[in-house]
Amino acid sequence: MDPLLKLLEEHALRTPVDLSKMLNLPADEVQRRIKQYEDDKIILGYKAVINDDKVDTDLVKAVIEVKIQPEREGGFDRVAKRIARFDEVTSLFLMSGGYDLLIFVEGHSLRQVAQFVAEKLATLDGVTSTGTHFMLKTYKEQGVMMDGPEEYERLKISP
Amino acid sequence: MPSERQTKRDFVAEHVRSIPRSGIRDFFDIVQSMDNVVSLGIGEPGFVTPWHIREAAIFALEHGKTGYTSNFGLLKLRRAICAYLKEHFYVEYDPNTEVLVTVGVSEALDIALRAIVNPGDEILYHEPCYVSYHPSVRLVHGAGKAIRTRAENRFALTAEDIAKSVTPRSKAIVLNFPSNPTGATLTREEVEKIARVCVDNDLLVITDEIYSELTYSGQHSSIAALPGMKERTIFLHGFSKAFAMTGFRIGYACAPTALTEAMLRVHQYSMLCASIISQEAALEALQKGMDDIAAMREQYRLRRNFIVKSFNEIGLPCHMPNGAFYAFPSIRETGLTSREFAVQLLEQQRVAVVPGDAFGPGGEAYVRASYCGPMSDMEKAAERIALFVRGLK
Ligand SMILES: Cc1ncc(COP(=O)(O)O)c(C=O)c1O
């Protein structure tokens, strides 16, 4: 993977000038590549990782295990893409093992999530079962520890 | 309260009294008294030890591994060290008789010198260099002799300069590439030439390769791997830098049996053995830590590029160092001594760098700026140093 992508993945707010210094590249070359990645849909967006425990949200998060009946043509894709379109769904993966789809959902209340499962998800043609697990607490999200990176004071000067 | 009353005798040994206070310690005291300092003065990895290695240490404690080990160190660790050296350094040591696990390279260097130096023996080393070399030689009543390395060679040591410095009293030479504080590395050809001079003059080589994993381009070449060199080489290495394990205090010395046996004699009575907890952690590092090394090296590489580019833009000429995690910019243009530069930079902009003369007189007109800290520190430091230098004009 291009080290530029790696750098942006870990910290998207870096300026092209800083990136160019780190990578030993001209700044306009960095700018050109970023634009290209955006055009090619390789970079799909930029987001902040927020610690929900520290802000006032009423967000309820759950993961749902879903079994579906694969179709003769297209396998799981049609149903999966249909589910992915719902606003409540934040991530969706096809899995190996005891169930087929793993869905991450968010809602403003337990009721909203429950309704989504009961009315939209379970009733879809092809969905044979669902199991919903609500999330209680986040310890690590997208590679970031919620209580911040581990740090301790090093000697300011050492040999 | 201890009184300041004088005893009749001065109990401190003369050779210890003659060792000057470390330049780093002086500067450390000034830095400690200040808040808000961005430090490029750190000589250790800015990363915490990878979790799986720390977890191995915890596991060892949980399972009651709290005793002494063999004086040599755990055999399974020595075996892993030998396998690692064979694969990455192309040198073969016998885990039963040629490897000694030590309390860091610090102890390894000390016992190597104690094992070989007779009073008055001349020990060559290149300078600017790691702060311990000259004092360690003095502590064993040896005569240290510095060979200057120069900016036009990117501070690499040349065989010619060694040949010029050798005298009939010269017994050994200490090498440290990649080097602290200059980041210099040697190519294979340069190492070969140095090896030839060492053979011609029948010198023992003590090679401190603690930064070898932090080589950014080209492959690190160990002098121990060259034909005819293993028998005259004491190879020192450790876990501090490559695996970010400075606090574990663990390293090793490798040498032919007779030399290892001599070092063991010192080690068994002065240290007994390295900490078993650290030895267990070191084993985990060698077995499962190769990806950690690569990941940290890539981070250092980016920080290096950033800080070196910044120094050059600011007007402090700085070569691109190929190893370790130190940049070594020249501050000659500012008209200040390295000490004045470091103190004024600290007072005016709260950035700590180490004055080059702390690494020997050859370091004057340079400062050591380590780029092992987080990227955000590099950015802040570069901004502040630019302000400082602009203010001088
Ligand atoms: C060149 C060199 N050798 C040895 C050491 C000491 O290493 P250890 O932690 O293994 O004692 C250092 C530490 O800064 C160093 O820079």
Coordinates of C-alpha atoms and ligand atoms in Angstrom, one line a residue:
Chain A
M1 CA 0.0 0.0 0.0
D2 CA 1.2 3.5 -0.8
P3 CA 2.6 5.0 2.4
L4 CA 0.6 8.1 1.7
L5 CA -2.6 6.1 2.1
K6 CA -1.4 4.6 5.4
L7 CA -0.5 8.1 6.7
L8 CA -3.9 9.5 5.8
E9 CA -5.7 6.4 7.2
E10 CA -4.0 7.0 10.6
H11 CA -4.4 10.8 10.6
A12 CA -6.4 12.4 7.8
L13 CA -5.9 16.0 8.9
R14 CA -2.2 16.1 7.9
T15 CA -1.4 18.9 5.5
P16 CA 0.1 18.1 2.1
V17 CA 3.2 20.1 3.1
D18 CA 3.8 17.9 6.2
L19 CA 3.0 14.8 4.2
S20 CA 5.4 15.8 1.5
K21 CA 8.2 16.3 4.1
M22 CA 7.6 12.9 5.7
L23 CA 7.5 11.1 2.4
N24 CA 10.3 13.1 0.7
L25 CA 8.0 14.0 -2.2
P26 CA 7.0 17.4 -3.7
A27 CA 3.9 18.8 -2.1
D28 CA 2.0 19.1 -5.4
E29 CA 2.7 15.5 -6.1
V30 CA 1.1 14.6 -2.8
Q31 CA -1.9 16.8 -3.6
R32 CA -2.2 15.2 -7.0
R33 CA -2.2 11.7 -5.6
I34 CA -4.8 12.4 -2.9
K35 CA -7.1 13.9 -5.6
Q36 CA -6.6 10.8 -7.7
Y37 CA -7.4 8.5 -4.8
E38 CA -10.6 10.4 -4.2
D39 CA -11.6 10.3 -7.8
D40 CA -10.9 6.5 -8.0
K41 CA -13.0 6.0 -4.9
I42 CA -10.0 4.6 -3.1
I43 CA -10.4 7.3 -0.4
L44 CA -14.1 7.2 0.3
G45 CA -14.3 9.8 3.0
Y46 CA -12.6 11.4 6.1
K47 CA -14.1 10.9 9.6
A48 CA -13.2 11.7 13.2
V49 CA -13.1 8.9 15.8
I50 CA -15.3 10.1 18.6
N51 CA -15.5 8.8 22.1
D52 CA -19.3 8.5 22.5
D53 CA -19.0 8.1 26.3
K54 CA -17.7 11.7 26.5
V55 CA -20.4 13.4 24.5
D56 CA -24.1 13.6 25.1
T57 CA -25.6 11.2 22.6
D58 CA -28.6 9.0 22.8
L59 CA -27.0 6.6 20.3
V60 CA -27.8 2.9 20.7
K61 CA -25.5 0.5 18.9
A62 CA -26.0 -3.2 18.2
V63 CA -24.6 -6.0 16.1
I64 CA -27.0 -8.3 14.4
E65 CA -26.1 -11.8 13.2
V66 CA -28.3 -12.7 10.2
K67 CA -28.9 -15.9 8.3
I68 CA -30.1 -15.6 4.8
Q69 CA -31.1 -18.0 2.0
P70 CA -28.6 -17.5 -0.8
E71 CA -30.0 -17.1 -4.2
R72 CA -29.2 -19.1 -7.4
E73 CA -28.0 -16.0 -9.1
G74 CA -25.9 -13.5 -7.1
G75 CA -25.6 -15.5 -3.8
F76 CA -25.9 -13.1 -0.9
D77 CA -25.3 -9.9 -2.8
R78 CA -28.8 -8.8 -3.6
V79 CA -30.1 -9.1 0.0
A80 CA -26.9 -7.8 1.5
K81 CA -26.9 -4.7 -0.6
R82 CA -30.6 -4.1 0.1
I83 CA -30.0 -4.2 3.8
A84 CA -26.9 -2.0 3.6
R85 CA -29.0 0.8 2.2
F86 CA -30.9 1.4 5.4
D87 CA -29.6 4.5 7.3
E88 CA -29.5 2.5 10.6
V89 CA -26.8 0.2 9.1
T90 CA -23.3 1.5 9.6
S91 CA -21.3 -1.5 8.5
L92 CA -22.2 -4.8 7.0
F93 CA -20.0 -7.9 6.3
L94 CA -20.5 -11.3 4.8
M95 CA -19.1 -13.9 7.2
S96 CA -17.9 -17.4 7.3
G97 CA -19.2 -19.7 10.1
G98 CA -22.5 -20.0 11.9
Y99 CA -24.3 -17.1 10.2
D100 CA -24.1 -15.2 7.0
L101 CA -24.2 -11.4 7.6
L102 CA -22.9 -9.4 10.4
I103 CA -24.6 -6.0 10.6
F104 CA -23.6 -3.0 12.7
V105 CA -26.6 -0.8 13.4
E106 CA -27.1 2.5 15.2
G107 CA -30.3 4.1 16.4
H108 CA -31.5 6.9 18.6
S109 CA -33.3 4.4 21.0
L110 CA -33.6 0.8 21.7
R111 CA -37.1 1.0 20.2
Q112 CA -35.8 2.3 16.9
V113 CA -33.3 -0.5 16.6
A114 CA -35.8 -3.1 17.7
Q115 CA -38.3 -1.8 15.1
F116 CA -35.7 -1.9 12.4
V117 CA -35.0 -5.5 13.2
A118 CA -38.6 -6.6 13.5
E119 CA -40.1 -4.6 10.7
K120 CA -37.4 -4.1 8.1
L121 CA -34.8 -6.8 8.6
A122 CA -36.7 -9.9 9.7
T123 CA -39.4 -9.5 7.2
L124 CA -37.1 -9.4 4.2
D125 CA -37.5 -12.2 1.7
G126 CA -34.5 -14.5 2.2
V127 CA -33.8 -13.6 5.8
T128 CA -34.3 -16.7 7.8
S129 CA -33.2 -15.6 11.3
T130 CA -31.6 -12.7 13.2
G131 CA -29.8 -12.4 16.6
T132 CA -29.4 -8.9 18.0
H133 CA -26.7 -8.0 20.5
F134 CA -26.7 -4.5 22.0
M135 CA -23.3 -2.9 22.8
L136 CA -22.8 -1.8 26.3
K137 CA -19.4 -0.1 26.4
T138 CA -16.6 0.7 24.0
Y139 CA -13.0 0.0 24.9
K140 CA -11.3 0.3 21.5
E141 CA -12.7 1.7 18.3
Q142 CA -11.0 1.6 14.8
G143 CA -7.6 0.9 16.4
V144 CA -8.0 3.7 19.0
M145 CA -8.1 3.0 22.7
M146 CA -11.0 4.9 24.2
D147 CA -9.0 6.1 27.3
G148 CA -6.4 7.6 25.0
P149 CA -3.0 6.3 23.9
E150 CA -0.8 4.8 26.4
E151 CA 1.8 7.3 27.6
Y152 CA 4.2 7.8 30.3
E153 CA 6.7 10.5 30.9
R154 CA 10.1 9.6 29.5
L155 CA 13.3 11.3 30.6
K156 CA 13.5 14.5 28.6
I157 CA 17.2 14.0 28.0
S158 CA 18.9 10.6 27.8
P159 CA 22.2 9.4 26.3
Chain B
M1 CA 21.0 14.7 58.5
P2 CA 24.4 13.8 56.9
S3 CA 26.8 16.6 57.9
E4 CA 29.2 18.2 55.5
R5 CA 32.0 17.6 57.8
Q6 CA 35.1 16.5 56.0
T7 CA 36.7 13.1 56.5
K8 CA 40.5 13.0 56.6
R9 CA 40.8 10.8 53.6
D10 CA 39.1 11.2 50.2
F11 CA 37.5 7.8 49.7
V12 CA 36.8 8.2 46.0
A13 CA 39.2 6.4 43.7
E14 CA 41.5 8.6 41.6
H15 CA 40.5 7.2 38.3
V16 CA 36.8 7.6 39.1
R17 CA 37.4 11.2 40.3
S18 CA 39.1 11.9 37.0
I19 CA 36.0 11.1 35.0
P20 CA 34.3 14.3 34.0
R21 CA 30.6 14.7 34.8
S22 CA 28.6 13.8 31.7
G23 CA 27.6 16.8 29.5
I24 CA 24.2 15.2 29.2
R25 CA 23.6 15.3 32.9
D26 CA 24.3 19.0 33.2
F27 CA 21.9 19.7 30.4
F28 CA 19.3 17.4 31.9
D29 CA 19.2 19.4 35.1
I30 CA 18.3 22.6 33.1
V31 CA 15.6 20.8 31.1
Q32 CA 14.1 19.2 34.2
S33 CA 13.5 22.6 35.7
M34 CA 11.3 23.7 32.8
D35 CA 7.7 23.1 31.8
N36 CA 6.3 22.7 28.4
V37 CA 9.4 21.4 26.8
V38 CA 9.3 19.6 23.4
S39 CA 12.2 17.2 23.6
L40 CA 14.4 16.0 20.8
G41 CA 16.8 15.0 23.5
I42 CA 15.6 11.5 24.0
G43 CA 17.9 8.6 23.4
E44 CA 15.3 5.8 23.5
P45 CA 12.4 4.7 21.4
G46 CA 9.2 6.9 21.7
F47 CA 7.1 3.7 21.6
V48 CA 6.0 1.7 24.6
T49 CA 7.2 -1.9 24.4
P50 CA 4.7 -3.9 22.1
W51 CA 1.9 -5.3 24.2
H52 CA 2.6 -9.0 23.4
I53 CA 6.1 -8.6 24.8
R54 CA 4.9 -7.0 28.0
E55 CA 2.3 -9.6 28.2
A56 CA 5.0 -12.3 28.0
A57 CA 6.7 -10.7 31.0
I58 CA 3.4 -10.6 33.0
F59 CA 2.8 -14.3 32.0
A60 CA 6.3 -15.2 33.3
L61 CA 5.6 -13.5 36.6
E62 CA 2.2 -15.2 36.9
H63 CA 3.9 -18.5 36.5
G64 CA 6.4 -17.9 39.2
K65 CA 9.4 -17.2 37.1
T66 CA 11.2 -15.1 39.7
G67 CA 14.5 -16.9 40.3
Y68 CA 18.1 -16.7 39.0
T69 CA 18.9 -18.3 35.6
S70 CA 22.2 -19.8 34.4
N71 CA 25.0 -17.2 34.4
F72 CA 24.9 -17.4 30.6
G73 CA 21.2 -16.7 30.5
L74 CA 18.3 -19.0 29.6
L75 CA 19.4 -21.6 27.0
K76 CA 16.2 -21.2 25.0
L77 CA 16.9 -17.4 24.8
R78 CA 20.5 -18.0 23.7
R79 CA 19.3 -20.4 21.1
A80 CA 16.8 -17.9 19.8
I81 CA 19.6 -15.2 19.7
C82 CA 21.8 -17.5 17.7
A83 CA 19.1 -18.3 15.2
Y84 CA 18.3 -14.6 14.9
L85 CA 22.0 -13.6 14.3
K86 CA 22.4 -16.4 11.8
E87 CA 19.4 -15.3 9.8
H88 CA 19.8 -11.6 9.9
F89 CA 23.6 -11.0 10.5
Y90 CA 25.0 -14.0 8.7
V91 CA 27.2 -14.9 11.7
E92 CA 27.0 -18.2 13.6
Y93 CA 27.6 -18.5 17.3
D94 CA 27.2 -21.6 19.5
P95 CA 24.4 -21.0 22.1
N96 CA 26.2 -23.2 24.6
T97 CA 29.6 -21.4 24.7
E98 CA 29.6 -18.2 22.7
V99 CA 26.6 -16.1 23.9
L100 CA 26.2 -14.3 27.2
V101 CA 22.9 -12.6 28.1
T102 CA 23.6 -9.3 29.8
V103 CA 21.9 -6.4 31.5
G104 CA 21.7 -4.3 28.3
V105 CA 24.5 -3.5 26.0
S106 CA 25.7 -1.3 28.8
E107 CA 26.8 -4.3 30.9
A108 CA 28.0 -6.1 27.8
L109 CA 30.3 -3.3 27.0
D110 CA 31.6 -3.1 30.5
I111 CA 32.4 -6.8 30.8
A112 CA 33.9 -6.9 27.4
L113 CA 36.3 -4.2 28.4
R114 CA 37.0 -5.6 31.8
A115 CA 37.7 -9.0 30.2
I116 CA 40.3 -7.7 27.8
V117 CA 42.0 -4.5 29.0
N118 CA 45.3 -4.5 30.9
P119 CA 46.2 -1.2 32.5
G120 CA 47.5 1.2 29.9
D121 CA 46.2 -0.8 26.9
E122 CA 45.1 1.6 24.2
I123 CA 41.4 1.3 23.1
L124 CA 40.4 3.1 19.9
Y125 CA 36.9 4.5 19.3
H126 CA 35.4 6.8 16.8
E127 CA 34.1 10.2 17.9
P128 CA 31.5 11.9 18.1
C129 CA 30.2 8.8 19.9
Y130 CA 28.0 7.3 22.5
V131 CA 28.8 9.0 25.9
S132 CA 29.8 5.8 27.7
Y133 CA 32.8 4.6 25.6
H134 CA 35.5 6.8 26.9
P135 CA 34.5 6.7 30.6
S136 CA 34.1 2.9 30.4
V137 CA 37.6 2.5 29.0
R138 CA 39.0 4.7 31.8
L139 CA 37.2 2.7 34.5
V140 CA 39.2 -0.3 33.5
H141 CA 42.4 1.7 33.4
G142 CA 42.7 1.6 29.7
A143 CA 43.8 4.5 27.5
G144 CA 41.0 5.7 25.2
K145 CA 42.0 7.1 21.9
A146 CA 39.4 8.9 19.8
I147 CA 39.4 8.9 16.0
R148 CA 37.5 11.8 14.6
T149 CA 34.8 11.0 12.0
R150 CA 34.0 13.9 9.7
A151 CA 30.9 15.5 8.2
E152 CA 32.2 15.1 4.6
N153 CA 32.0 11.3 5.2
R154 CA 28.6 11.6 6.8
F155 CA 30.5 10.7 10.0
A156 CA 31.4 7.2 8.7
L157 CA 34.7 5.9 10.0
T158 CA 37.4 5.2 7.3
A159 CA 40.0 2.5 7.3
E160 CA 42.6 5.1 6.5
D161 CA 41.8 7.1 9.7
I162 CA 42.1 3.9 11.8
A163 CA 45.5 3.1 10.2
K164 CA 46.7 6.5 11.0
S165 CA 45.7 6.2 14.7
V166 CA 47.0 2.7 15.5
T167 CA 50.0 2.4 17.7
P168 CA 51.9 -0.6 19.0
R169 CA 49.9 -0.2 22.2
S170 CA 46.5 -0.4 20.5
K171 CA 44.6 -3.5 21.5
A172 CA 41.1 -3.0 20.4
I173 CA 38.7 -0.7 18.6
V174 CA 35.1 0.0 19.6
L175 CA 32.7 0.4 16.6
N176 CA 29.2 1.7 16.7
F177 CA 27.3 1.7 13.4
P178 CA 24.6 2.8 13.0
S179 CA 25.9 5.4 15.3
N180 CA 24.6 7.4 18.2
P181 CA 24.7 10.5 17.8
T182 CA 25.4 10.9 14.1
G183 CA 23.1 8.2 12.5
A184 CA 26.1 7.2 10.4
T185 CA 26.1 3.7 8.8
L186 CA 28.8 1.8 6.9
T187 CA 28.5 0.1 3.6
R188 CA 29.8 -3.4 3.2
E189 CA 32.8 -2.2 1.3
E190 CA 33.7 0.2 4.1
V191 CA 33.3 -2.5 6.7
E192 CA 35.5 -4.8 4.6
K193 CA 38.3 -2.2 4.5
I194 CA 38.0 -1.6 8.3
A195 CA 38.2 -5.4 8.9
R196 CA 41.4 -5.5 6.8
V197 CA 43.1 -2.8 8.9
C198 CA 42.0 -4.6 12.1
V199 CA 43.5 -7.9 10.9
D200 CA 46.7 -6.2 9.7
N201 CA 47.2 -4.6 13.1
D202 CA 46.0 -7.5 15.1
L203 CA 43.2 -5.5 16.8
L204 CA 40.3 -6.9 18.6
V205 CA 36.9 -5.4 17.6
I206 CA 34.1 -4.6 20.0
T207 CA 31.2 -3.9 17.8
D208 CA 28.1 -2.3 19.4
E209 CA 25.3 -3.0 16.8
I210 CA 22.4 -1.9 19.0
Y211 CA 20.9 0.2 16.2
S212 CA 21.4 -2.3 13.4
E213 CA 17.7 -2.9 12.9
L214 CA 17.2 0.8 12.4
T215 CA 18.9 0.9 9.0
Y216 CA 16.8 2.8 6.5
S217 CA 18.3 1.9 3.1
G218 CA 20.6 -0.9 2.2
Q219 CA 21.4 -3.8 4.4
H220 CA 23.2 -3.6 7.7
S221 CA 26.6 -5.4 7.5
S222 CA 28.1 -6.8 10.6
I223 CA 31.9 -6.9 10.8
A224 CA 31.5 -10.1 12.8
A225 CA 30.2 -11.8 9.6
L226 CA 33.3 -11.1 7.5
P227 CA 35.8 -13.9 6.9
G228 CA 38.5 -14.0 9.6
M229 CA 36.7 -11.6 11.8
K230 CA 34.6 -13.7 14.2
E231 CA 37.7 -14.8 16.1
R232 CA 38.7 -11.2 16.8
T233 CA 35.3 -9.7 17.4
I234 CA 33.1 -9.2 20.5
F235 CA 29.6 -8.6 19.1
L236 CA 27.3 -6.6 21.3
H237 CA 23.6 -6.3 20.8
G238 CA 20.4 -5.8 22.7
F239 CA 16.7 -5.3 22.8
S240 CA 16.5 -1.7 23.9
K241 CA 16.2 0.0 20.5
A242 CA 14.9 -2.5 18.1
F243 CA 12.0 -3.6 20.3
A244 CA 11.6 -0.5 22.4
M245 CA 12.6 -2.4 25.5
T246 CA 15.0 0.0 27.3
G247 CA 13.4 -0.5 30.7
F248 CA 13.8 -4.2 30.5
R249 CA 17.6 -3.8 30.6
I250 CA 18.5 -6.8 28.4
G251 CA 21.1 -7.4 25.8
Y252 CA 23.9 -9.8 24.9
A253 CA 27.5 -10.3 24.1
C254 CA 28.7 -12.9 21.6
A255 CA 32.3 -13.9 21.1
P256 CA 34.5 -17.0 20.5
T257 CA 34.6 -19.4 23.5
A258 CA 37.7 -18.1 25.2
L259 CA 36.6 -14.5 25.2
T260 CA 33.0 -15.4 26.2
E261 CA 34.5 -17.4 29.1
A262 CA 36.6 -14.4 30.2
M263 CA 33.5 -12.2 30.1
L264 CA 31.5 -14.8 32.0
R265 CA 34.1 -14.6 34.8
V266 CA 33.4 -11.0 35.3
H267 CA 29.6 -11.3 34.7
Q268 CA 29.1 -14.2 37.1
Y269 CA 30.6 -12.4 40.0
S270 CA 29.4 -8.9 39.3
M271 CA 25.9 -9.5 37.9
L272 CA 25.2 -13.2 38.3
C273 CA 22.5 -13.1 35.6
A274 CA 20.1 -10.8 33.8
S275 CA 16.5 -10.6 35.1
I276 CA 14.6 -13.8 34.2
I277 CA 11.4 -11.7 33.5
S278 CA 13.3 -9.7 31.0
Q279 CA 14.8 -12.8 29.5
E280 CA 11.4 -14.3 29.0
A281 CA 10.2 -11.0 27.4
A282 CA 13.2 -11.0 25.1
L283 CA 12.5 -14.5 23.9
E284 CA 9.0 -13.4 22.9
A285 CA 10.4 -10.4 21.1
L286 CA 12.8 -12.5 19.0
Q287 CA 10.1 -15.1 18.3
K288 CA 7.2 -12.8 17.4
G289 CA 8.5 -9.3 17.2
M290 CA 9.8 -9.0 13.7
D291 CA 6.7 -7.1 12.5
D292 CA 7.0 -4.6 15.4
I293 CA 10.6 -3.8 14.3
A294 CA 9.4 -3.1 10.7
A295 CA 6.4 -1.0 11.8
M296 CA 8.5 1.2 14.2
R297 CA 11.2 1.6 11.6
E298 CA 8.7 2.9 9.1
Q299 CA 7.5 5.4 11.6
Y300 CA 11.0 6.6 12.3
R301 CA 11.7 6.9 8.6
L302 CA 8.8 9.4 8.2
R303 CA 9.9 11.4 11.2
R304 CA 13.5 11.4 10.0
N305 CA 12.5 12.7 6.5
F306 CA 10.4 15.4 8.2
I307 CA 12.9 16.7 10.7
V308 CA 15.9 16.6 8.3
K309 CA 13.9 18.5 5.6
S310 CA 12.9 21.0 8.3
F311 CA 16.4 21.6 9.5
N312 CA 17.7 22.2 6.0
E313 CA 14.8 24.6 5.3
I314 CA 15.5 26.4 8.5
G315 CA 19.1 26.9 7.4
L316 CA 20.8 24.3 9.7
P317 CA 22.5 22.0 7.2
C318 CA 21.8 18.4 8.0
H319 CA 22.7 15.2 6.2
M320 CA 20.1 12.5 5.8
P321 CA 21.3 9.9 8.4
N322 CA 20.9 6.3 7.3
G323 CA 20.5 4.7 10.7
A324 CA 19.5 5.0 14.4
F325 CA 17.0 7.8 15.2
Y326 CA 19.2 10.8 15.5
A327 CA 19.6 13.8 13.2
F328 CA 22.9 15.7 13.6
P329 CA 22.5 19.2 12.1
S330 CA 25.3 21.7 11.9
I331 CA 24.7 24.9 13.9
R332 CA 28.0 26.5 12.8
E333 CA 26.3 29.2 10.7
T334 CA 24.6 30.6 13.8
G335 CA 28.0 31.5 15.3
L336 CA 27.0 29.9 18.6
T337 CA 28.7 27.0 20.3
S338 CA 26.6 23.9 20.4
R339 CA 26.1 24.4 24.1
E340 CA 25.0 28.1 23.7
F341 CA 22.7 27.0 20.9
A342 CA 21.1 24.3 23.0
V343 CA 20.7 26.5 26.1
Q344 CA 19.3 29.4 24.2
L345 CA 16.9 27.3 22.1
L346 CA 15.7 25.7 25.3
E347 CA 15.2 29.1 27.1
Q348 CA 13.7 30.9 24.2
Q349 CA 11.6 28.3 22.6
R350 CA 11.4 25.4 25.0
V351 CA 12.9 22.8 22.6
A352 CA 15.5 20.4 24.0
V353 CA 18.3 19.1 21.8
V354 CA 21.6 17.7 23.0
P355 CA 24.7 19.8 22.4
G356 CA 27.1 17.9 20.1
D357 CA 30.1 18.4 22.4
A358 CA 28.5 16.0 24.9
F359 CA 29.6 13.3 22.4
G360 CA 33.2 14.4 22.4
P361 CA 35.0 17.5 21.0
G362 CA 34.3 16.3 17.5
G363 CA 30.6 17.0 18.1
E364 CA 31.2 20.7 18.6
A365 CA 29.2 22.9 16.1
Y366 CA 26.5 20.2 15.9
V367 CA 23.5 19.2 18.0
R368 CA 21.8 15.9 18.3
A369 CA 18.1 15.9 17.6
S370 CA 16.4 12.6 18.1
Y371 CA 13.3 11.9 16.0
C372 CA 12.1 9.0 18.1
G373 CA 9.2 11.0 19.6
P374 CA 5.7 11.4 18.2
M375 CA 5.2 13.2 14.9
S376 CA 3.3 16.0 16.6
D377 CA 6.5 16.7 18.6
M378 CA 8.5 16.9 15.4
E379 CA 6.1 19.4 14.0
K380 CA 6.1 21.6 17.1
A381 CA 9.9 21.4 17.4
A382 CA 10.4 22.4 13.7
E383 CA 8.2 25.4 14.1
R384 CA 9.9 26.6 17.3
I385 CA 13.5 26.0 16.0
A386 CA 12.6 28.0 12.9
L387 CA 11.5 30.9 15.1
F388 CA 14.6 30.7 17.2
V389 CA 17.0 30.7 14.3
R390 CA 15.1 33.6 12.6
G391 CA 15.4 35.5 15.9
L392 CA 19.2 35.1 15.8
K393 CA 19.6 37.0 12.6
Ligands
LIG1 C1 25.3 3.2 21.1 C2 24.6 2.7 22.3 N1 25.1 1.7 22.9 C3 24.6 1.2 24.1 C4 23.5 1.8 24.6 C5 22.9 1.2 25.9 O1 22.0 0.3 25.6 P1 21.3 -0.7 26.7 O2 19.9 -0.2 27.0 O3 21.2 -2.0 25.9 O4 22.2 -0.8 27.8 C6 22.9 2.9 24.0 C7 21.8 3.7 24.6 O5 21.5 4.8 24.3 C8 23.5 3.4 22.8 O6 23.1 4.5 22.2

